[in-house]
Short mmCIF file of C-alpha atoms and ligand atoms in Angstrom, two decimals:
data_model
loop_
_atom_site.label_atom_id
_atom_site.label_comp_id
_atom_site.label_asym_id
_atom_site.label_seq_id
_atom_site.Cartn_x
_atom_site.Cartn_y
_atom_site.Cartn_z
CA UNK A 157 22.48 -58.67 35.07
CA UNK A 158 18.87 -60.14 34.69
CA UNK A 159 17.87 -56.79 34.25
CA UNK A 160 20.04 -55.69 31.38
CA UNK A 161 19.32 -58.90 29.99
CA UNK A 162 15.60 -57.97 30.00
CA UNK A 163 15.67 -54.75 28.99
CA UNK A 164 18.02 -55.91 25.84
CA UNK A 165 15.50 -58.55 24.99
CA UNK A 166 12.71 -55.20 25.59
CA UNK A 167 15.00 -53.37 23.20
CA UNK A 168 15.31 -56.03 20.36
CA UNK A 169 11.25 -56.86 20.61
CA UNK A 170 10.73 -53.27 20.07
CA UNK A 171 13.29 -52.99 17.02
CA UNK A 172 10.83 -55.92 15.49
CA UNK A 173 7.55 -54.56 16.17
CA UNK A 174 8.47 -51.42 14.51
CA UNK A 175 9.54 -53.57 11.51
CA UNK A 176 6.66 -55.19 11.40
CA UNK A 177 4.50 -51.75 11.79
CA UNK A 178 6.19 -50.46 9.39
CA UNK A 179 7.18 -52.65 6.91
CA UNK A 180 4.55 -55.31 7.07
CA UNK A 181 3.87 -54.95 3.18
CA UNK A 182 7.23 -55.06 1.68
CA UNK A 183 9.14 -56.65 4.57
CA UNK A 184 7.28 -59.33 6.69
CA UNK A 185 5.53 -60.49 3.54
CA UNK A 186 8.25 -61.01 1.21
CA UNK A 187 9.97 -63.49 3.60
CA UNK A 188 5.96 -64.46 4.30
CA UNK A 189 5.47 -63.76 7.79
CA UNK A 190 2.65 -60.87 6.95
CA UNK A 191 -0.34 -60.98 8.67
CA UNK A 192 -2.87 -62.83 6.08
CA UNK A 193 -0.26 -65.21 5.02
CA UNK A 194 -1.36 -68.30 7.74
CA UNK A 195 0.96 -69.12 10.00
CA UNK A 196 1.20 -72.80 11.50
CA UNK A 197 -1.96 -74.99 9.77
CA UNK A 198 -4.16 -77.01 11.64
CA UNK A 199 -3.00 -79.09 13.81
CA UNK A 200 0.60 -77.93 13.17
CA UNK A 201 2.71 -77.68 16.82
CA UNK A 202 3.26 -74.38 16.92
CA UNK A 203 7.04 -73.49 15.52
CA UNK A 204 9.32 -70.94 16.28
CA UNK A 205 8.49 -69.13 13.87
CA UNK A 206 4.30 -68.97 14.31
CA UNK A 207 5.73 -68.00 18.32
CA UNK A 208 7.58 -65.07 17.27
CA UNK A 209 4.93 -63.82 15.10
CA UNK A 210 2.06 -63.88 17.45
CA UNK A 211 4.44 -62.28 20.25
CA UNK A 212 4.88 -59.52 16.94
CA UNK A 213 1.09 -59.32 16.81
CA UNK A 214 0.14 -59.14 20.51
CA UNK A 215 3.46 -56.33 21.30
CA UNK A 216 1.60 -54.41 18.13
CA UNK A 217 -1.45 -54.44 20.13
CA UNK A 218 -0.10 -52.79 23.01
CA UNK A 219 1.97 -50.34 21.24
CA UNK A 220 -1.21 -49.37 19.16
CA UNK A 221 -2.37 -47.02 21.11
CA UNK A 222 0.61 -45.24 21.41
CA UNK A 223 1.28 -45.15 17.99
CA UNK A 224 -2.10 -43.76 17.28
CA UNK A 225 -1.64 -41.25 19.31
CA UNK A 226 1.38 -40.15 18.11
CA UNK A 227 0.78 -40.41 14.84
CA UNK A 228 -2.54 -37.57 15.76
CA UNK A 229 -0.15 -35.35 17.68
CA UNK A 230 2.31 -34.59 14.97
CA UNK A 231 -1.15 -33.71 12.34
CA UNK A 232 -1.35 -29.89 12.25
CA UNK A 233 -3.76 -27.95 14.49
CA UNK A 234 -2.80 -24.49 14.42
CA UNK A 235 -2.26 -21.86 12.03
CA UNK A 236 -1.00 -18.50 12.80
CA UNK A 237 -1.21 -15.54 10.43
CA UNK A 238 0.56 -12.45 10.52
CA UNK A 239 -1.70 -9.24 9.31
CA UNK A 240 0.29 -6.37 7.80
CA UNK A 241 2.30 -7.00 4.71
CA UNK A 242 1.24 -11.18 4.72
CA UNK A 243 -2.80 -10.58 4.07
CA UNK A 244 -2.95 -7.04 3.46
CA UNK A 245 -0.55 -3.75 3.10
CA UNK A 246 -2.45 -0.96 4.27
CA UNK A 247 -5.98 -0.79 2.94
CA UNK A 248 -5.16 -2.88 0.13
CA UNK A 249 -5.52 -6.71 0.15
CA UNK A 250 -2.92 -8.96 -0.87
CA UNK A 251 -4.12 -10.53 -3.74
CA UNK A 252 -6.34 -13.99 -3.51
CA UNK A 253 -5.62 -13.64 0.24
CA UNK A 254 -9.36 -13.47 0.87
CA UNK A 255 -10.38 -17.07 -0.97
CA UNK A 256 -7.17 -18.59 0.21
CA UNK A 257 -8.25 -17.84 4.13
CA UNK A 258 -11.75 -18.87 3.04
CA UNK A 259 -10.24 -22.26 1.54
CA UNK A 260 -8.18 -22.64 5.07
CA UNK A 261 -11.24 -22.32 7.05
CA UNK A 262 -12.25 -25.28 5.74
CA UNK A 263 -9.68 -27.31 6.73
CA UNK A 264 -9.91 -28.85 10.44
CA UNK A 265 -7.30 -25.98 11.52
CA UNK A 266 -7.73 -23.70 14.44
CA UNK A 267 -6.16 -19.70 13.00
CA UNK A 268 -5.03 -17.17 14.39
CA UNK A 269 -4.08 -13.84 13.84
CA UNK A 270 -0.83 -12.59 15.55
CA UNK A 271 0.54 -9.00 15.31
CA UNK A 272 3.07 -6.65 16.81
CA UNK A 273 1.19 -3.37 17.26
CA UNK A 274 1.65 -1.16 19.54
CA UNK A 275 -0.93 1.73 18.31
CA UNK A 276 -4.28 -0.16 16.93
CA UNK A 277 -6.36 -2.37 19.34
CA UNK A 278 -7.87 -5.13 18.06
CA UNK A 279 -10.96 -3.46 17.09
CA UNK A 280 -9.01 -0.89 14.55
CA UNK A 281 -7.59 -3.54 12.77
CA UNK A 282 -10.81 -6.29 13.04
CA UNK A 283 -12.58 -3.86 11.15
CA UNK A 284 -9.85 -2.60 8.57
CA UNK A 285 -9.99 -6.88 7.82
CA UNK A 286 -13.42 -6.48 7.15
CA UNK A 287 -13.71 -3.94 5.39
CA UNK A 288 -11.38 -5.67 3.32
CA UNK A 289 -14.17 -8.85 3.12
CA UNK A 290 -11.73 -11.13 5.14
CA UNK A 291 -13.52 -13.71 6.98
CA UNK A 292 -12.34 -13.13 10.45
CA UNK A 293 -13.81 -12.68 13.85
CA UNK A 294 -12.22 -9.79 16.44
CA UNK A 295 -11.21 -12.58 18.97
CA UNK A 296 -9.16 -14.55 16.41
CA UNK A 297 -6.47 -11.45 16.53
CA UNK A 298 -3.66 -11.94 18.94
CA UNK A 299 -1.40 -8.57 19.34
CA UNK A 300 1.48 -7.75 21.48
CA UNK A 301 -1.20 -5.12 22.90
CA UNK A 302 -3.59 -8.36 24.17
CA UNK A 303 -0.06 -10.07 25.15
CA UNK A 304 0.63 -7.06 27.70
CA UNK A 305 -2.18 -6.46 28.93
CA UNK A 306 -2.55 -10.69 29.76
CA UNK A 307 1.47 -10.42 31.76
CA UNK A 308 -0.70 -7.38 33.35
CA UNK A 309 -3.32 -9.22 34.51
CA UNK A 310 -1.18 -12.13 35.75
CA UNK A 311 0.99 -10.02 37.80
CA UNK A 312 -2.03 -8.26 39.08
CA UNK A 313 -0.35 -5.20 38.87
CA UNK A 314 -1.43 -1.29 38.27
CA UNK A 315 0.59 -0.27 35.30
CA UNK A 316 1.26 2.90 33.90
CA UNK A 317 0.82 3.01 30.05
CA UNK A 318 2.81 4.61 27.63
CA UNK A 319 0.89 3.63 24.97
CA UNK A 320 -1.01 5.63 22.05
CA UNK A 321 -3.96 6.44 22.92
CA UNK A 322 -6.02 4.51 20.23
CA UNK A 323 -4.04 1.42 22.16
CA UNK A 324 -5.89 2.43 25.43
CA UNK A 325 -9.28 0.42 24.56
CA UNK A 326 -7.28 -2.99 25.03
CA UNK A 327 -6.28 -2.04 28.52
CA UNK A 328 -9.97 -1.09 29.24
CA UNK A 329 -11.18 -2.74 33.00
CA UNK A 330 -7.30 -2.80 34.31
CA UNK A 331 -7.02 -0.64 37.22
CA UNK A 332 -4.67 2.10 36.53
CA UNK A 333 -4.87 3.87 39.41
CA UNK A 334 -1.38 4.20 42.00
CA UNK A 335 0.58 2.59 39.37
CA UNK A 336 3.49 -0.29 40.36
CA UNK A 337 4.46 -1.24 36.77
CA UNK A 338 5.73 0.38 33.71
CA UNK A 339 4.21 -0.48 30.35
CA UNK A 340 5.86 1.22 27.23
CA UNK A 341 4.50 0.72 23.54
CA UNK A 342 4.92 3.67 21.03
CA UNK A 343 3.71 6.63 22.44
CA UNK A 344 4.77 10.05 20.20
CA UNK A 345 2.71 12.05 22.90
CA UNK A 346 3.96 10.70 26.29
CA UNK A 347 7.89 10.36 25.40
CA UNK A 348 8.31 13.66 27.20
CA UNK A 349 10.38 14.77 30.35
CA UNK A 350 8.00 14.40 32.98
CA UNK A 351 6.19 11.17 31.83
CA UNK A 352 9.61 9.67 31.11
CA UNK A 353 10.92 10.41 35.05
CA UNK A 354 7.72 9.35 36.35
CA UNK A 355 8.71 5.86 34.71
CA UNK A 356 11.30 6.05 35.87
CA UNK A 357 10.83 6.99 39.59
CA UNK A 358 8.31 4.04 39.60
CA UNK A 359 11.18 1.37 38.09
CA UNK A 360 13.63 2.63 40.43
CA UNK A 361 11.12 1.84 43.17
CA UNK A 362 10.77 -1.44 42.02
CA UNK A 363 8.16 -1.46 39.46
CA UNK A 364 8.70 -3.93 36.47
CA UNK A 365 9.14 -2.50 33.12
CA UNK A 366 6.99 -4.02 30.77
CA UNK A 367 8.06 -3.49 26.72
CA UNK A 368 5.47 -4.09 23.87
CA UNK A 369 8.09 -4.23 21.89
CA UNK A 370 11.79 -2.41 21.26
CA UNK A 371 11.75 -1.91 17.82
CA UNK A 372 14.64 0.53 17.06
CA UNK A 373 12.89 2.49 14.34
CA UNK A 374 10.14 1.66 11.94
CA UNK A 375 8.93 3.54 8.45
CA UNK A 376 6.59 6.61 7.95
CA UNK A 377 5.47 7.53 5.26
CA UNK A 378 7.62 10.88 5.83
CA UNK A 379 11.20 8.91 6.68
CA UNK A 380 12.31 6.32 9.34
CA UNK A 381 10.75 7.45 12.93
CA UNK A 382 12.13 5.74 16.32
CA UNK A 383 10.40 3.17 17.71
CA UNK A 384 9.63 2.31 21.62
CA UNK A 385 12.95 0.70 21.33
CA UNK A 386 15.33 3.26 21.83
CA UNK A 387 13.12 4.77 24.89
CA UNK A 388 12.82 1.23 26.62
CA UNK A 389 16.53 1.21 26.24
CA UNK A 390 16.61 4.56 28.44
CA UNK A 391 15.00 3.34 31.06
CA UNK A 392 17.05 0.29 31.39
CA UNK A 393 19.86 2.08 30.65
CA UNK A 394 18.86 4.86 33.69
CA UNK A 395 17.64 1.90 36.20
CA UNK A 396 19.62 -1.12 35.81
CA UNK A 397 16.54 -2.87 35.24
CA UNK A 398 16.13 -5.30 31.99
CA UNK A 399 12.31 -4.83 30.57
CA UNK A 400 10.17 -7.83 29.85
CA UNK A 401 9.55 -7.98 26.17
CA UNK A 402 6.22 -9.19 25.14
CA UNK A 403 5.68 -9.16 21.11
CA UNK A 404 7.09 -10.97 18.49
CA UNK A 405 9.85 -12.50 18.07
CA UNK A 406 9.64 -13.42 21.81
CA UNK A 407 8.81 -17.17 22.21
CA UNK A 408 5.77 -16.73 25.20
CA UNK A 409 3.83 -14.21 22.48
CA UNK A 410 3.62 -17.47 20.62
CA UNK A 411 2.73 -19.69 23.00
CA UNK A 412 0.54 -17.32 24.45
CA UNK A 413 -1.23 -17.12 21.17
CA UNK A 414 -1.46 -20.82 21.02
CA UNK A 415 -2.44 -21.55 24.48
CA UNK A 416 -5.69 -19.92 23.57
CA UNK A 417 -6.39 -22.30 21.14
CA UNK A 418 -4.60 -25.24 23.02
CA UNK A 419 -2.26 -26.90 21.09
CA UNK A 420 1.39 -27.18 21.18
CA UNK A 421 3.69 -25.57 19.08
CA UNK A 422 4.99 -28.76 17.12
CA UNK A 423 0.94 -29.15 15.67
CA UNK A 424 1.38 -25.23 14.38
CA UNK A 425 2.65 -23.37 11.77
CA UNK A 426 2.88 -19.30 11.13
CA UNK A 427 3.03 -17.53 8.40
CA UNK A 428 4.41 -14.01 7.97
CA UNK A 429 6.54 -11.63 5.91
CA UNK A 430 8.98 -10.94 8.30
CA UNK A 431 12.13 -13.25 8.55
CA UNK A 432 13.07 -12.59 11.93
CA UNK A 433 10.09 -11.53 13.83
CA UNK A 434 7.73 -13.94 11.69
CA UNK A 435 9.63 -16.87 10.90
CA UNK A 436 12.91 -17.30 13.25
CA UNK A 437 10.60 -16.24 16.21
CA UNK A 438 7.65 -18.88 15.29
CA UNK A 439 10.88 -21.22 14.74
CA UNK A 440 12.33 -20.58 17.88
CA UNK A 441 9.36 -21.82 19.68
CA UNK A 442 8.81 -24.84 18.06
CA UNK A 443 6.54 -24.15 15.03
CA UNK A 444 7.00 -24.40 11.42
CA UNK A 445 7.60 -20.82 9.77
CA UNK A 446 6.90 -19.75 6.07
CA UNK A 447 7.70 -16.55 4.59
CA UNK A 448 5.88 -15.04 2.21
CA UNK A 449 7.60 -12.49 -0.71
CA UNK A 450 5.06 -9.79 -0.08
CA UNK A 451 4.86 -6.91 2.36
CA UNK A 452 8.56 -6.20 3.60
CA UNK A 453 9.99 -9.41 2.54
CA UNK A 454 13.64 -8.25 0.73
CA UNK A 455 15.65 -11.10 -1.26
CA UNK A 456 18.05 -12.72 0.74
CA UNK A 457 15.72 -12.30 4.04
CA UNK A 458 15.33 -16.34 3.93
CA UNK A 459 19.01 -16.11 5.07
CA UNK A 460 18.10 -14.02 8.30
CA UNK A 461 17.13 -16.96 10.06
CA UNK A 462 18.81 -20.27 11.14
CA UNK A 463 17.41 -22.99 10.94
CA UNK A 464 16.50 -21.21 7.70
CA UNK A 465 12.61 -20.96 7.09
CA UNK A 466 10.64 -23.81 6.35
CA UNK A 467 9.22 -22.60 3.36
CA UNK A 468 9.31 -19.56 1.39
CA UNK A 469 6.70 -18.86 -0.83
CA UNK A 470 5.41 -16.02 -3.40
CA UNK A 471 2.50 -15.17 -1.31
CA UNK A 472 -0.30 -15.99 1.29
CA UNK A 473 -2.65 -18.23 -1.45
CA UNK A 474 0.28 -20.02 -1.80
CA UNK A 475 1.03 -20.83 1.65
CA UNK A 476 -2.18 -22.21 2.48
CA UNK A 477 -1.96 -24.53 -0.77
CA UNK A 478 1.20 -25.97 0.57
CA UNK A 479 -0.40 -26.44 3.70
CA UNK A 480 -3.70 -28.19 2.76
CA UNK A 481 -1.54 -30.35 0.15
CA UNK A 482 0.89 -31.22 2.21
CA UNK A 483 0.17 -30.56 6.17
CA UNK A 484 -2.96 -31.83 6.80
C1 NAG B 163 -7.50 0.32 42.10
O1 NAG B 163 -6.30 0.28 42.86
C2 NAG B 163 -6.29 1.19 43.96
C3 NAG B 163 -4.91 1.14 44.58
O2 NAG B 163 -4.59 -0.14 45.03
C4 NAG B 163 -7.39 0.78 44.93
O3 NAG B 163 -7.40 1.66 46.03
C5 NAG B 163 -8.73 0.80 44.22
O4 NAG B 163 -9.73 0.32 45.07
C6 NAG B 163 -8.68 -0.06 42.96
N1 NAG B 163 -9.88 0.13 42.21
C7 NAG B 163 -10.63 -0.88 41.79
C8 NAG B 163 -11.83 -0.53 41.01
O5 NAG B 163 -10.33 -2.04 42.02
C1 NAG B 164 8.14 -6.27 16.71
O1 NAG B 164 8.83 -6.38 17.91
C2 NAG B 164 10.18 -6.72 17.81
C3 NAG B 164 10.80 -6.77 19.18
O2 NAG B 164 10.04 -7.49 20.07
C4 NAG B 164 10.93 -5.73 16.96
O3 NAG B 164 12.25 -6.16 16.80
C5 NAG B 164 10.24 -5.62 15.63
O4 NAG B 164 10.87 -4.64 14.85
C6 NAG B 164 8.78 -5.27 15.81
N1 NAG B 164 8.14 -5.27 14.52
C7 NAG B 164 7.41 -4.24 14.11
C8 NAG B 164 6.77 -4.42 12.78
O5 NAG B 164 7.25 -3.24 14.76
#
């Protein structure tokens, strides 16, 4: 009884203080209990009312801190970029992208640059960024590529890679040798019989299947092509086994992505062209998303997700205005 009599009398002197945080101007000082209106003159015995406000003051003390605190952890820390289609579309650059990256560089925001690509390393497209004048360094780039060969390197295991072979450079140093796990990007050249069974002798021994993506199909200039999708599928189907999906829109590529920078997902927001992958998948994990109307955006994508995006916005420049007005 004591107890729940204490914690209502907690409760009630916590209701106050926020009150008085909050609404010190137009609340307390209306009914003139603010701070620089004196309470209790000289000499005065100290009322009831000069005792509840100095309890006020001395509970704001303590809570502070907290408050301080909290108020720095919701302030944005993190901003993640998708590449194709949201600053560039091939060799061509979006346009303004490059001043609008320049003005977000110098805002006190960590970015990042987070991609699903299962054929470039990071070195292709660091220097297809450059030679577009973006202002970028090679280990800002985050790619599904870097994501599997990290779950690689964390289950110290000796994969075999069907992967392009302009993917191989990100897997360079991983021993490859006797291989125990499966990793499958899109790989034209290796989706063949033999390569295929080998997979699949090793995932029927008990080697995990690990899936840079499963994108069902995806656009050539020629026609739509299949994606790694519909071959990660065949292995599951032929094993039983489910494969371990590493790019976007899976929530741990984000995380992943912002764990190297460390902050949490509420202090970041991504920015992409792609409702799902981009957007729902940034949302899923916590962030903010916006979508941007360039690359493969189609009208009526800002209904693919729910929660629907945060923002949707013509393009990249004006992204980053909306954050530095109204983020930071
Ligand atoms: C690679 O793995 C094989 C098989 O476990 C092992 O025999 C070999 O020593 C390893 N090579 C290196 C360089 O670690
Ligand atoms: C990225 O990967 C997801 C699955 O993880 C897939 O649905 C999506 O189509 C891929 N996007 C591209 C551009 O390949």
């Amino acid at each position: 009884m004591a107890f729940t009599l204490y914690s209502l009398l907690q409760a009630a002197l916590l209701c106050v203080n926020a009150v008085a945080v909050l609404h010190e101007e137009r609340f307390l000082n209306k009914i003139g209990w603010g701070t620089d209106q004196s309470v209790g003159g000289f000499g005065e015995e100290p009322g009831i009312k000069s005792q509840l406000v100095n309890l006020i003051r001395s509970v704001r003390m303590v809570m502070r801190l907290p408050l301080i605190e909290m108020a720095t952890r919701r302030a944005l820390k993190a901003v993640l970029i998708d590449l194709s289609g949201t600053l560039h579309i091939e060799d061509t650059a979006i346009s303004g992208a490059q001043e609008a990256l320049q003005k977000l560089r110098s805002a006190p925001v960590a970015v990042k640059f987070v991609t699903n690509t299962t054929k470039e390393c990071k070195q292709t497209l660091f220097e297809r960024l450059q030679k577009l004048d973006f202002d970028i360094q090679e280990d800002e780039i985050f790619t599904s590529l870097t994501a599997a060969r990290n779950l690689v390197e964390q289950m110290q295991v000796r994969p075999l890679l069907l992967v392009d072979d302009s993917a191989l450079k990100d897997f360079e140093g991983i021993n490859r040798s006797d291989p125990n796990a499966v990793v499958v990007g899109l790989a034209p050249q290796h989706f063949n019989y033999n390569t295929m069974n080998k997979a699949f002798r090793l995932i029927s021994d008990g080697a995990p299947l690990i899936a840079i993506h499963k994108a069902r199909y995806y656009k050539k200039l020629d026609g739509l092509s299949l994606g790694p999708g519909p071959f990660i599928t065949g292995l599951e189907y032929a094993t039983d086994v489910k494969a371990t999906v590493v790019g976007k829109p899976e929530k741990p590529f984000f995380l992943e992505a912002l764990q190297s920078i460390g902050c949490q997902p509420e202090e970041a927001v991504m920015i992409g062209d792609d409702a799902r992958d981009d957007v729902g998948g940034a949302q899923n994990a916590g962030m903010l998303g916006i979508l941007v109307k360039t690359g493969k955006y189609q009208p009526g994508d800002g209904d693919k997700t729910s929660p629907p995006p945060y923002l949707i916005c013509n393009a990249f420049p004006q992204a980053v205005d909306h954050i530095l007005q109204l983020l930071l």
